[in-house]
PDB file of C-alpha atoms in Angstrom:
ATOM      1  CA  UNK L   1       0.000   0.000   0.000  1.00  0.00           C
ATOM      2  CA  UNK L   2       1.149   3.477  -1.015  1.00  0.00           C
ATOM      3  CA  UNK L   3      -0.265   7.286  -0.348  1.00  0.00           C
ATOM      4  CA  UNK L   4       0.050  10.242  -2.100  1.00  0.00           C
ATOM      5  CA  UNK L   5      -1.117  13.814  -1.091  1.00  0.00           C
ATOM      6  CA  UNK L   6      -4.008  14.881  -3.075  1.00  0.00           C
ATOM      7  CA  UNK L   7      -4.894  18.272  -4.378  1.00  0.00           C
ATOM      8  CA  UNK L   8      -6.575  19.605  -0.906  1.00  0.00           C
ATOM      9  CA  UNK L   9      -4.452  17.608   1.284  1.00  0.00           C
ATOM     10  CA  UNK L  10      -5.961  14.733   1.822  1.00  0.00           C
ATOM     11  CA  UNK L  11      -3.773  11.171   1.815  1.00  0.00           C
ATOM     12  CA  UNK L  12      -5.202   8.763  -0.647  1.00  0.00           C
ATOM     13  CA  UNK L  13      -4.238   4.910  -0.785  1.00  0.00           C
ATOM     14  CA  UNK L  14      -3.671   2.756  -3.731  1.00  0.00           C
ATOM     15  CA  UNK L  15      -1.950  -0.566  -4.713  1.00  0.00           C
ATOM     16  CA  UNK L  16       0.001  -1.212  -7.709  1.00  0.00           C
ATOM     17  CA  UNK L  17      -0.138  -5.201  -9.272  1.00  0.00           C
ATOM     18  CA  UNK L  18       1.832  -6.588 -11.980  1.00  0.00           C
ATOM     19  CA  UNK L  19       5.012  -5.357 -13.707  1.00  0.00           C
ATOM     20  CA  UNK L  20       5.275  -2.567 -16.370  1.00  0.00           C
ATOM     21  CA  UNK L  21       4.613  -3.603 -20.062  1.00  0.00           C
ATOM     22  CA  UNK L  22       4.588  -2.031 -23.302  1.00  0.00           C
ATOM     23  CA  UNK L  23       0.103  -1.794 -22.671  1.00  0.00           C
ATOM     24  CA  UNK L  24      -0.671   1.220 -20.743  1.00  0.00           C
ATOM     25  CA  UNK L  25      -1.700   0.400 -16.943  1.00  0.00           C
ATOM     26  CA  UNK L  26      -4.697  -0.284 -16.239  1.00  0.00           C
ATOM     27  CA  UNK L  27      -6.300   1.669 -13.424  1.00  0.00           C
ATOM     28  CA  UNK L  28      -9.183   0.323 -11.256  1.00  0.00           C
ATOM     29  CA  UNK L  29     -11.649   2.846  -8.864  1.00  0.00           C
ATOM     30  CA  UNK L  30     -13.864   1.207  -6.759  1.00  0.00           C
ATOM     31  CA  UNK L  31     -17.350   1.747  -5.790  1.00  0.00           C
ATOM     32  CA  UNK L  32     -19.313   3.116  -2.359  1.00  0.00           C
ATOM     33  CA  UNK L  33     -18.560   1.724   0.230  1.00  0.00           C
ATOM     34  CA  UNK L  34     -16.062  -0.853  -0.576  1.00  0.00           C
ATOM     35  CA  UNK L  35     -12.392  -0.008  -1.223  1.00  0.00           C
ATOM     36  CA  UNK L  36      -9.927  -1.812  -4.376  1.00  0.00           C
ATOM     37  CA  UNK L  37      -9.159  -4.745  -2.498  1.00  0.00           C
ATOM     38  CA  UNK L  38     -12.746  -6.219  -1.711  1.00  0.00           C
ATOM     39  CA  UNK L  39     -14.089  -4.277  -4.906  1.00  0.00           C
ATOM     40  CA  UNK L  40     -11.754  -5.587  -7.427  1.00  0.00           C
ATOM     41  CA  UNK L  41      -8.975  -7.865  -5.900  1.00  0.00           C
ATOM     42  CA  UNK L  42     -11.371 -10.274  -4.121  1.00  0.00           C
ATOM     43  CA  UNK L  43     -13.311 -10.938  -6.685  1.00  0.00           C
ATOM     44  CA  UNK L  44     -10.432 -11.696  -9.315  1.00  0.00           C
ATOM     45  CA  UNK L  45     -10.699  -8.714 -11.401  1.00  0.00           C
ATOM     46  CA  UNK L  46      -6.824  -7.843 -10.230  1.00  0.00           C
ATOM     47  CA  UNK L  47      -5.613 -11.160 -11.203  1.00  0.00           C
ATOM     48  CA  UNK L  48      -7.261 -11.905 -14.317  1.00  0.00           C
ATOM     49  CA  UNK L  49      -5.940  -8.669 -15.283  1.00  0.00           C
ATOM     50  CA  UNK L  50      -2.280  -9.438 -13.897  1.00  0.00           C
ATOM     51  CA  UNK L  51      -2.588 -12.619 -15.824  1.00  0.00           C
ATOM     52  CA  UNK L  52      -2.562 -11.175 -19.131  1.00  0.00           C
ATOM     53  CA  UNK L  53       0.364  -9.353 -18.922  1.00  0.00           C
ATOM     54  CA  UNK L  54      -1.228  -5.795 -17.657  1.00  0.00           C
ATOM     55  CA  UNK L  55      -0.003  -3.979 -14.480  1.00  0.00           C
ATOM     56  CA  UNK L  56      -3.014  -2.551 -12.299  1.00  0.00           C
ATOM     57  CA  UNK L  57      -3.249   0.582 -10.514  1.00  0.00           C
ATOM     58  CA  UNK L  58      -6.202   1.008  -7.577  1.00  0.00           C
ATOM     59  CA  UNK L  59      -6.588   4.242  -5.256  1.00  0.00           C
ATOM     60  CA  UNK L  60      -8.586   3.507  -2.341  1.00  0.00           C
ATOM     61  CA  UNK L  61     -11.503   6.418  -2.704  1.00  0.00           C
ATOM     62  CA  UNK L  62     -11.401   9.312   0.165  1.00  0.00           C
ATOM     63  CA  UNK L  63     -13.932   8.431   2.960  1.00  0.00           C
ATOM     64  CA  UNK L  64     -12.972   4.722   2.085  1.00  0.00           C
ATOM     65  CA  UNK L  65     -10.033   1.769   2.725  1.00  0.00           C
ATOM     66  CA  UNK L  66      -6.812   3.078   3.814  1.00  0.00           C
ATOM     67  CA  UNK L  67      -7.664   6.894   2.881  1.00  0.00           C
ATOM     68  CA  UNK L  68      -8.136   9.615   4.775  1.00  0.00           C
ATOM     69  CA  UNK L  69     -11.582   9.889   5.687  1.00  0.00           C
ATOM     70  CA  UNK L  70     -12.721  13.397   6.595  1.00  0.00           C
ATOM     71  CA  UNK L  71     -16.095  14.243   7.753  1.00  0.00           C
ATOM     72  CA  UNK L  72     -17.282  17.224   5.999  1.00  0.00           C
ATOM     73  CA  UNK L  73     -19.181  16.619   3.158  1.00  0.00           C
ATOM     74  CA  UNK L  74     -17.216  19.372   0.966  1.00  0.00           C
ATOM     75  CA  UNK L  75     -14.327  17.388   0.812  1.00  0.00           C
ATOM     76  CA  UNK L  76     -16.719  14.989  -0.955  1.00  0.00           C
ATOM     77  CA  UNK L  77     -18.298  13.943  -4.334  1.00  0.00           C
ATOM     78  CA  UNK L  78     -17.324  12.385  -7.506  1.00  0.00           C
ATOM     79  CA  UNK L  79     -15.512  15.044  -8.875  1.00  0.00           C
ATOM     80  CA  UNK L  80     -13.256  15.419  -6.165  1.00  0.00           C
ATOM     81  CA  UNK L  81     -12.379  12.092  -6.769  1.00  0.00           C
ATOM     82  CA  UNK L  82     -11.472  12.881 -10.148  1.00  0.00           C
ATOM     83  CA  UNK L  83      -9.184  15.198  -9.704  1.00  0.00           C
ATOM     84  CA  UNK L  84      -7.786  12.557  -6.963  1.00  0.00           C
ATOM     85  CA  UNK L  85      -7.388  10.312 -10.080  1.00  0.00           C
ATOM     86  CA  UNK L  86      -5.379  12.840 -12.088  1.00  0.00           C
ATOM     87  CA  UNK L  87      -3.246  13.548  -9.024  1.00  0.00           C
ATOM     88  CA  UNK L  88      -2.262   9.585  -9.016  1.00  0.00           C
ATOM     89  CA  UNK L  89      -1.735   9.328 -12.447  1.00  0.00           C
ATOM     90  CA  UNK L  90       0.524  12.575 -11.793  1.00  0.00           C
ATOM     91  CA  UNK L  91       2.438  10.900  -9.149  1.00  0.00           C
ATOM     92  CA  UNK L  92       3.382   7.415 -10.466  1.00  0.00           C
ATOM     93  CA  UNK L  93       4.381   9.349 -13.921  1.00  0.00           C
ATOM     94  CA  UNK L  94       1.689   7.956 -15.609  1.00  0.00           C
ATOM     95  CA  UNK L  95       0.478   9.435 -19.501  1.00  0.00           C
ATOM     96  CA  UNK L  96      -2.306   7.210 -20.923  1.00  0.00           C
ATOM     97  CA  UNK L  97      -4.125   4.451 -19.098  1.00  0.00           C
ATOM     98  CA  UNK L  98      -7.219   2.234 -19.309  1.00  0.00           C
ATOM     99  CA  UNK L  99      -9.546   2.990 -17.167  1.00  0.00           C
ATOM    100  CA  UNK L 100     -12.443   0.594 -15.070  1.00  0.00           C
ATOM    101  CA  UNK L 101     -15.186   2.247 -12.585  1.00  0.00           C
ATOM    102  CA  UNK L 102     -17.382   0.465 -10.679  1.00  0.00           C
ATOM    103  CA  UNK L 103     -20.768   2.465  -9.419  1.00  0.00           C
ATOM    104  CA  UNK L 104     -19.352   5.203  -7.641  1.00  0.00           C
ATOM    105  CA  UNK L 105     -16.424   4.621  -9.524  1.00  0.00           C
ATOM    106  CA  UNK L 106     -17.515   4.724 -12.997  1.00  0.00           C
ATOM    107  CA  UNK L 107     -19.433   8.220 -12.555  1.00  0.00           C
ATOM    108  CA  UNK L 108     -16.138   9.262 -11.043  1.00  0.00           C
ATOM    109  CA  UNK L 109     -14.340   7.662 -14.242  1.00  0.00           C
ATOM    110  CA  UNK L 110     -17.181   9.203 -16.655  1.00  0.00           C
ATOM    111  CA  UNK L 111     -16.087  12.879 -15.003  1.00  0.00           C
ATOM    112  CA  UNK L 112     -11.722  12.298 -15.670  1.00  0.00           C
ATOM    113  CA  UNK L 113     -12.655  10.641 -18.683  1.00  0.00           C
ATOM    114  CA  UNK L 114     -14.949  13.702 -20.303  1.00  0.00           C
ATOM    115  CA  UNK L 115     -12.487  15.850 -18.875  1.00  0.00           C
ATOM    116  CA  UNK L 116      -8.913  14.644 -19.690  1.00  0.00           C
ATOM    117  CA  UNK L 117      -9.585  12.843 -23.173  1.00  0.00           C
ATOM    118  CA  UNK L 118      -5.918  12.259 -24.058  1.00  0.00           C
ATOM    119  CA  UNK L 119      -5.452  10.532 -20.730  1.00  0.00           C
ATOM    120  CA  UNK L 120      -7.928   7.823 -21.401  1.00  0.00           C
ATOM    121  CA  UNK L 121      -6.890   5.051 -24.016  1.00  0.00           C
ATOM    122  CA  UNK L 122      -9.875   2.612 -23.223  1.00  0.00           C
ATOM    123  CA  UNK L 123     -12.454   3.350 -20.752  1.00  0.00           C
ATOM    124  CA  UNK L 124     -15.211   0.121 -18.718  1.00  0.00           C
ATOM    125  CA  UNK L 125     -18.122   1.839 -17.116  1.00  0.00           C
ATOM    126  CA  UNK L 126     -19.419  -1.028 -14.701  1.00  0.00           C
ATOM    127  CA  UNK L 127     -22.487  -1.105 -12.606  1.00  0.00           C
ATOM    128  CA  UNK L 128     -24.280   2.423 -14.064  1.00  0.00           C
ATOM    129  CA  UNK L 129     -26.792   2.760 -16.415  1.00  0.00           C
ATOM    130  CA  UNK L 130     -29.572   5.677 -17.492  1.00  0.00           C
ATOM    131  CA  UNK L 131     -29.065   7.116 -13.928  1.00  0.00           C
ATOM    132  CA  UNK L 132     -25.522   8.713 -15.511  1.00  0.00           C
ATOM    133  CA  UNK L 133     -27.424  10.364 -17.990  1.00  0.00           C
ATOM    134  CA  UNK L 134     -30.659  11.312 -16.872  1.00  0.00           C
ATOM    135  CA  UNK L 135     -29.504  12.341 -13.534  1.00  0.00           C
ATOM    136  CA  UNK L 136     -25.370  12.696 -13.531  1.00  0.00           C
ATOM    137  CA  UNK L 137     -24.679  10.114 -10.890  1.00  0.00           C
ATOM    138  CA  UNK L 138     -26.169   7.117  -9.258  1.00  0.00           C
ATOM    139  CA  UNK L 139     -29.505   5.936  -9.845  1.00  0.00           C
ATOM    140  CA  UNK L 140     -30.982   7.977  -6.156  1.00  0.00           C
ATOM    141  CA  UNK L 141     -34.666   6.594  -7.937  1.00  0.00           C
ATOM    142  CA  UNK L 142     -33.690   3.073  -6.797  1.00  0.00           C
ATOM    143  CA  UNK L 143     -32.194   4.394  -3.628  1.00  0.00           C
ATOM    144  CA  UNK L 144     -32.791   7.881  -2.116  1.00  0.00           C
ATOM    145  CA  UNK L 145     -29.782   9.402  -0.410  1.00  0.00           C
ATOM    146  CA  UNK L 146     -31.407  10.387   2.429  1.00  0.00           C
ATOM    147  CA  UNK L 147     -32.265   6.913   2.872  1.00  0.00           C
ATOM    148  CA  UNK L 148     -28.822   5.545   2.384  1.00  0.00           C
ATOM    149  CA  UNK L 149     -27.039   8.438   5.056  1.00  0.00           C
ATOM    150  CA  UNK L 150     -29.701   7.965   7.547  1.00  0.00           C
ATOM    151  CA  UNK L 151     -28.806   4.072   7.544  1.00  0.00           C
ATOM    152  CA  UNK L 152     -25.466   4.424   7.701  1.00  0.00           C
ATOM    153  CA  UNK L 153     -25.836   7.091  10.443  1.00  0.00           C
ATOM    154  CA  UNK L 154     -28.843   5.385  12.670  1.00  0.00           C
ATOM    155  CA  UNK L 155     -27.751   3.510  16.378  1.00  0.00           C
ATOM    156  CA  UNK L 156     -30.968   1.913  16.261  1.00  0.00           C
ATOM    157  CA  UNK L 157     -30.688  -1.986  14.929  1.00  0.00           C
ATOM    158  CA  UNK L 158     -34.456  -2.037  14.409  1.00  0.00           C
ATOM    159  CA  UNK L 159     -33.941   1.173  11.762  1.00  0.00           C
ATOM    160  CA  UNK L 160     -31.665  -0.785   9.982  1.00  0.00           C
ATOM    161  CA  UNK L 161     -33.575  -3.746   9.557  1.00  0.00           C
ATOM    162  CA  UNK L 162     -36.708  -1.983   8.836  1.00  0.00           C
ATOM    163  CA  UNK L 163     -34.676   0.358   6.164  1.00  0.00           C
ATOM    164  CA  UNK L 164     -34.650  -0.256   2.321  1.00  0.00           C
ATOM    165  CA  UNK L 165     -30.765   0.682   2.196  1.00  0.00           C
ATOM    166  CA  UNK L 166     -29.940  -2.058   4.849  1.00  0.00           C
ATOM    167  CA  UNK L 167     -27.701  -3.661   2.795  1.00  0.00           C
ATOM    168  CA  UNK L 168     -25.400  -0.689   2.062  1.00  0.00           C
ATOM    169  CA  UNK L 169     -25.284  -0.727   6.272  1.00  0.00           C
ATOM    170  CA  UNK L 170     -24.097  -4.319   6.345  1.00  0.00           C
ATOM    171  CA  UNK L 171     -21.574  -3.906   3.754  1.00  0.00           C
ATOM    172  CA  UNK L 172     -20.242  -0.904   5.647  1.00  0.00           C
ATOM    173  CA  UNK L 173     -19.806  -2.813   8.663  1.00  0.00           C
ATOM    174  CA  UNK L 174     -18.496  -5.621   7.567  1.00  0.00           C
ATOM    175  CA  UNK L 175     -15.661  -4.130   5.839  1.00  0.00           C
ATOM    176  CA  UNK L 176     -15.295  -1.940   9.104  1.00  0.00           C
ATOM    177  CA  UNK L 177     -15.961   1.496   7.376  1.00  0.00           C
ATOM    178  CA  UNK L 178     -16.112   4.872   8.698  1.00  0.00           C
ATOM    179  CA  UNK L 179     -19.848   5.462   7.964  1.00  0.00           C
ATOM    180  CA  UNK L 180     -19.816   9.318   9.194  1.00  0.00           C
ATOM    181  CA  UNK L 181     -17.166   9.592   6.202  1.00  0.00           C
ATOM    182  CA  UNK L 182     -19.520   7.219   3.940  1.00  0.00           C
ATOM    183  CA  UNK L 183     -22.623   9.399   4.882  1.00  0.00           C
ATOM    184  CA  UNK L 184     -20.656  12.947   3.838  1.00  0.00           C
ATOM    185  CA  UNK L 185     -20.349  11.360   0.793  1.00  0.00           C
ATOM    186  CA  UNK L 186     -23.598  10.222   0.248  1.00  0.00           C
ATOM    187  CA  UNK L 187     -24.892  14.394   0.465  1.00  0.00           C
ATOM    188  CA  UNK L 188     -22.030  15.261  -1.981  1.00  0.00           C
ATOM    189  CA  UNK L 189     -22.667  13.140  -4.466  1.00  0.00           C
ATOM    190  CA  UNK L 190     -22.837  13.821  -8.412  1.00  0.00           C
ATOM    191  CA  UNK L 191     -26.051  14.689  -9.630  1.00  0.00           C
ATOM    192  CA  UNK L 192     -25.524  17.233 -12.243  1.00  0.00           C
ATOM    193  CA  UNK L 193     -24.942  16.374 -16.321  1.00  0.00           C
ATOM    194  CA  UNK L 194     -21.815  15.126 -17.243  1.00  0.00           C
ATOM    195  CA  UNK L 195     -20.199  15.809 -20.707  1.00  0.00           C
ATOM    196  CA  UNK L 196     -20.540  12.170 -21.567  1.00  0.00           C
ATOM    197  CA  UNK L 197     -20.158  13.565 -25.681  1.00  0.00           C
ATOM    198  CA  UNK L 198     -17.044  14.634 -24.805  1.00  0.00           C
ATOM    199  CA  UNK L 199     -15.356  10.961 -24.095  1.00  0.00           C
ATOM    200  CA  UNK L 200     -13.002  10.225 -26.749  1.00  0.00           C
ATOM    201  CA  UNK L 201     -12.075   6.735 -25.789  1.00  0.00           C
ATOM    202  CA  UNK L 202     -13.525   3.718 -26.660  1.00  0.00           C
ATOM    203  CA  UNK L 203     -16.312   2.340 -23.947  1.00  0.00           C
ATOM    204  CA  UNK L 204     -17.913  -0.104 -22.731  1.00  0.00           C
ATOM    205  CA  UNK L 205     -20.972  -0.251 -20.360  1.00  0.00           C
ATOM    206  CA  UNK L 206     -20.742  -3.239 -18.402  1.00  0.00           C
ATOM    207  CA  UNK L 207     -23.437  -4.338 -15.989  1.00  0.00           C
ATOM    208  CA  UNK L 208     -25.102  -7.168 -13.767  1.00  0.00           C
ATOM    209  CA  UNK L 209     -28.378  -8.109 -15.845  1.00  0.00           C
ATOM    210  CA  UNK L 210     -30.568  -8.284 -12.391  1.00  0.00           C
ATOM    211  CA  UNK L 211     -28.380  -4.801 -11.422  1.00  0.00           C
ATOM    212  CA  UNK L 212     -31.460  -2.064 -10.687  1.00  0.00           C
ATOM    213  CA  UNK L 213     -28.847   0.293  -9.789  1.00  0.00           C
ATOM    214  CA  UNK L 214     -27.794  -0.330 -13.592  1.00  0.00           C
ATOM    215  CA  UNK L 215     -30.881  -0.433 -15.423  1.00  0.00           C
ATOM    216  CA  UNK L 216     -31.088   0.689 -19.390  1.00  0.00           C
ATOM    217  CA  UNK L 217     -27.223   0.397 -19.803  1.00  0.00           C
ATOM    218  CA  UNK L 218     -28.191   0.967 -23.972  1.00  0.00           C
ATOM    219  CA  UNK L 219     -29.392   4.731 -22.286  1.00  0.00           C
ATOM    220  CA  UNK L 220     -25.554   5.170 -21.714  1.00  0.00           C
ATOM    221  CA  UNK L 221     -23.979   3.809 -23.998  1.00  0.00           C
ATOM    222  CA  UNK L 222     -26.032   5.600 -26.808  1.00  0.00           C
ATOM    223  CA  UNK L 223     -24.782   8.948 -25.147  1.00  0.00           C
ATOM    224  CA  UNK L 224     -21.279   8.040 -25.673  1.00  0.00           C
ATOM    225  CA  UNK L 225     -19.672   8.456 -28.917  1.00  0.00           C
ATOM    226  CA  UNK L 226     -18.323   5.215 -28.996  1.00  0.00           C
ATOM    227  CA  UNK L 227     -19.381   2.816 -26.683  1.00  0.00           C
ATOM    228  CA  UNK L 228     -20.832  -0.519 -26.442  1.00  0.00           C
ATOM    229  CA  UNK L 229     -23.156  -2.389 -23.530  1.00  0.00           C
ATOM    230  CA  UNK L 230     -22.623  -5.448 -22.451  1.00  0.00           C
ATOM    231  CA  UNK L 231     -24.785  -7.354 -19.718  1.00  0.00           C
ATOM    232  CA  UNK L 232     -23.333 -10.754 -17.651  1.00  0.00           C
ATOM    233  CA  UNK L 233     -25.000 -12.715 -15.334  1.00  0.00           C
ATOM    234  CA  UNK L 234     -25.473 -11.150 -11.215  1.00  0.00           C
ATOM    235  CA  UNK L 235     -26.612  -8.093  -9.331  1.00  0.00           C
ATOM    236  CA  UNK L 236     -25.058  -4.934  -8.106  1.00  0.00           C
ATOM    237  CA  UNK L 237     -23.230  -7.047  -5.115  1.00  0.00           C
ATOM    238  CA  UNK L 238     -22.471  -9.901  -7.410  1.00  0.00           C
ATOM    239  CA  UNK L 239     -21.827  -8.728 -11.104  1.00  0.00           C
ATOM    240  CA  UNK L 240     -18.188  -9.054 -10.295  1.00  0.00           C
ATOM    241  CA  UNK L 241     -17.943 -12.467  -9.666  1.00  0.00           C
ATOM    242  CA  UNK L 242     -20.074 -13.475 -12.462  1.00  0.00           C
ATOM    243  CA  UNK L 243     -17.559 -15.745 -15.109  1.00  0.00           C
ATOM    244  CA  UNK L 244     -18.120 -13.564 -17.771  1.00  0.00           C
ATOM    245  CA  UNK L 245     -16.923 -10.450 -16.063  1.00  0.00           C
ATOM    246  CA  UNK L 246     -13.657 -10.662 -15.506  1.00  0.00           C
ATOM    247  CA  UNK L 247     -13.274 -11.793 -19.325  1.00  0.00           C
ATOM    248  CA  UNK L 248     -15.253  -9.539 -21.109  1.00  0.00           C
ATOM    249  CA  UNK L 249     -12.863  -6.657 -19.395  1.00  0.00           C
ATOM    250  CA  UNK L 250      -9.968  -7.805 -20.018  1.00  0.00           C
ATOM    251  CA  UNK L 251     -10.934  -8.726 -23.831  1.00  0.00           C
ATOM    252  CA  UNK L 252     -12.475  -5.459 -24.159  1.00  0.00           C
ATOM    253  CA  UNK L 253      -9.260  -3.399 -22.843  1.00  0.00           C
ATOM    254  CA  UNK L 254      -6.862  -5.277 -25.186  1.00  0.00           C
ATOM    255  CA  UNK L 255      -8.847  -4.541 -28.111  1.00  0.00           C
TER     256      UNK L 255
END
């Protein structure tokens, strides 16, 4: 695990796989909640990506994993994240990479990707769908943030249980998160356009088929200028474990 200082000061995480080729790395950023390790690692992602022949870059998300985790929701949303992406790819030296998002991750991917075309030689937008378009972020119509914050925030077991984001809860404490940091996250996130048109690199939309947090992936991939949807077997949790994921990424990248 390594940290660099970002562009307000806060430390962010990230873990470097593989050995340098003549591809461009490949860099992974996670969803909510999770960090690289359980979002990318566990599931085999990482090592079917080591495996052939690419070297894999993943930043642990502010507010999540080995990050700093500050509490104030202006040190928060997706494009803050962004620019935490450009600041890595500053610090290991890096020019042109491929870049993979999952949820959280691919609207923060969508933003450095519309905004730093050059930087971008193959781009996998995993677990979205319409909500990127027709509302700049997450899909909040499946799951309203106030819901998600006040679950994460609640003392009371009986709230959880009774809430509709109880599973975001669960996740958070199993992987021991800071949920005050989660929850300041939750109020900053996306939820204005993003320049989808102006992605330059190749894309594809790749989603769970029972994923309601990716529904209509066709909705985003028509508003890219050249992308492609592709839908494997699983939900939001378990899209990443499906057999077909971890090939159709790593198929798509070397294209």
């Amino acid at each position: 695990m390594e940290r660099f200082t970002s562009f307000d000061g806060t430390g962010i995480a990230y873990q470097v796989w593989g050995e340098p080729s003549e591809a461009p790395p490949v860099v992974l950023h996670h969803g909510f909640v999770v960090d690289a390790t359980t979002n990318f690692a566990v599931p085999g992602v990482v090592g079917a990506l080591v495996a052939a022949g690419r070297r894999v870059v993943a930043p642990d998300a502010r507010g999540h994993g080995a990050s700093d985790k500050p509490h104030d929701p202006a040190r928060y949303g997706e494009p803050a994240m962004a620019r935490d992406l450009g600041c890595l790819l500053d610090t290991l030296g890096l020019g042109t990479v491929d870049l993979v998002g999952y949820s959280m991750g691919a609207v923060v991917s969508a933003i450095f990707a519309a905004g730093n075309g050059p930087r971008v030689r193959r781009l996998v937008l995993s677990g979205v769908g319409a909500g990127v378009v027709e509302l700049g972020g997450l899909d909040t119509r499946v799951m309203p943030p106030a819901e998600v914050a006040a679950v994460l925030l609640t003392s009371s077991p009986a709230a959880v249980e009774a809430s509709p984001a109880a599973a975001f809860r669960m996740l958070a404490d199993a992987v021991g998160a800071d949920r005050a940091a989660l929850a300041a996250q939750v109020h900053a996130a996306h939820r204005t356009p993003i320049a989808l048109d102006r992605i330059t690199a190749p894309t594809l939309v790749l989603v769970g088929q029972d994923d309601v947090l990716a529904a209509r992936p066709e909705v985003l991939a028509a508003a890219i200028p050249d992308a492609r949807w592709k839908a494997v077997s699983g939900d939001h949790m378990t899209a990443l474990r499906s057999p077909a994921y971890a090939p159709a990424l790593v198929d798509f990248i070397a294209s």
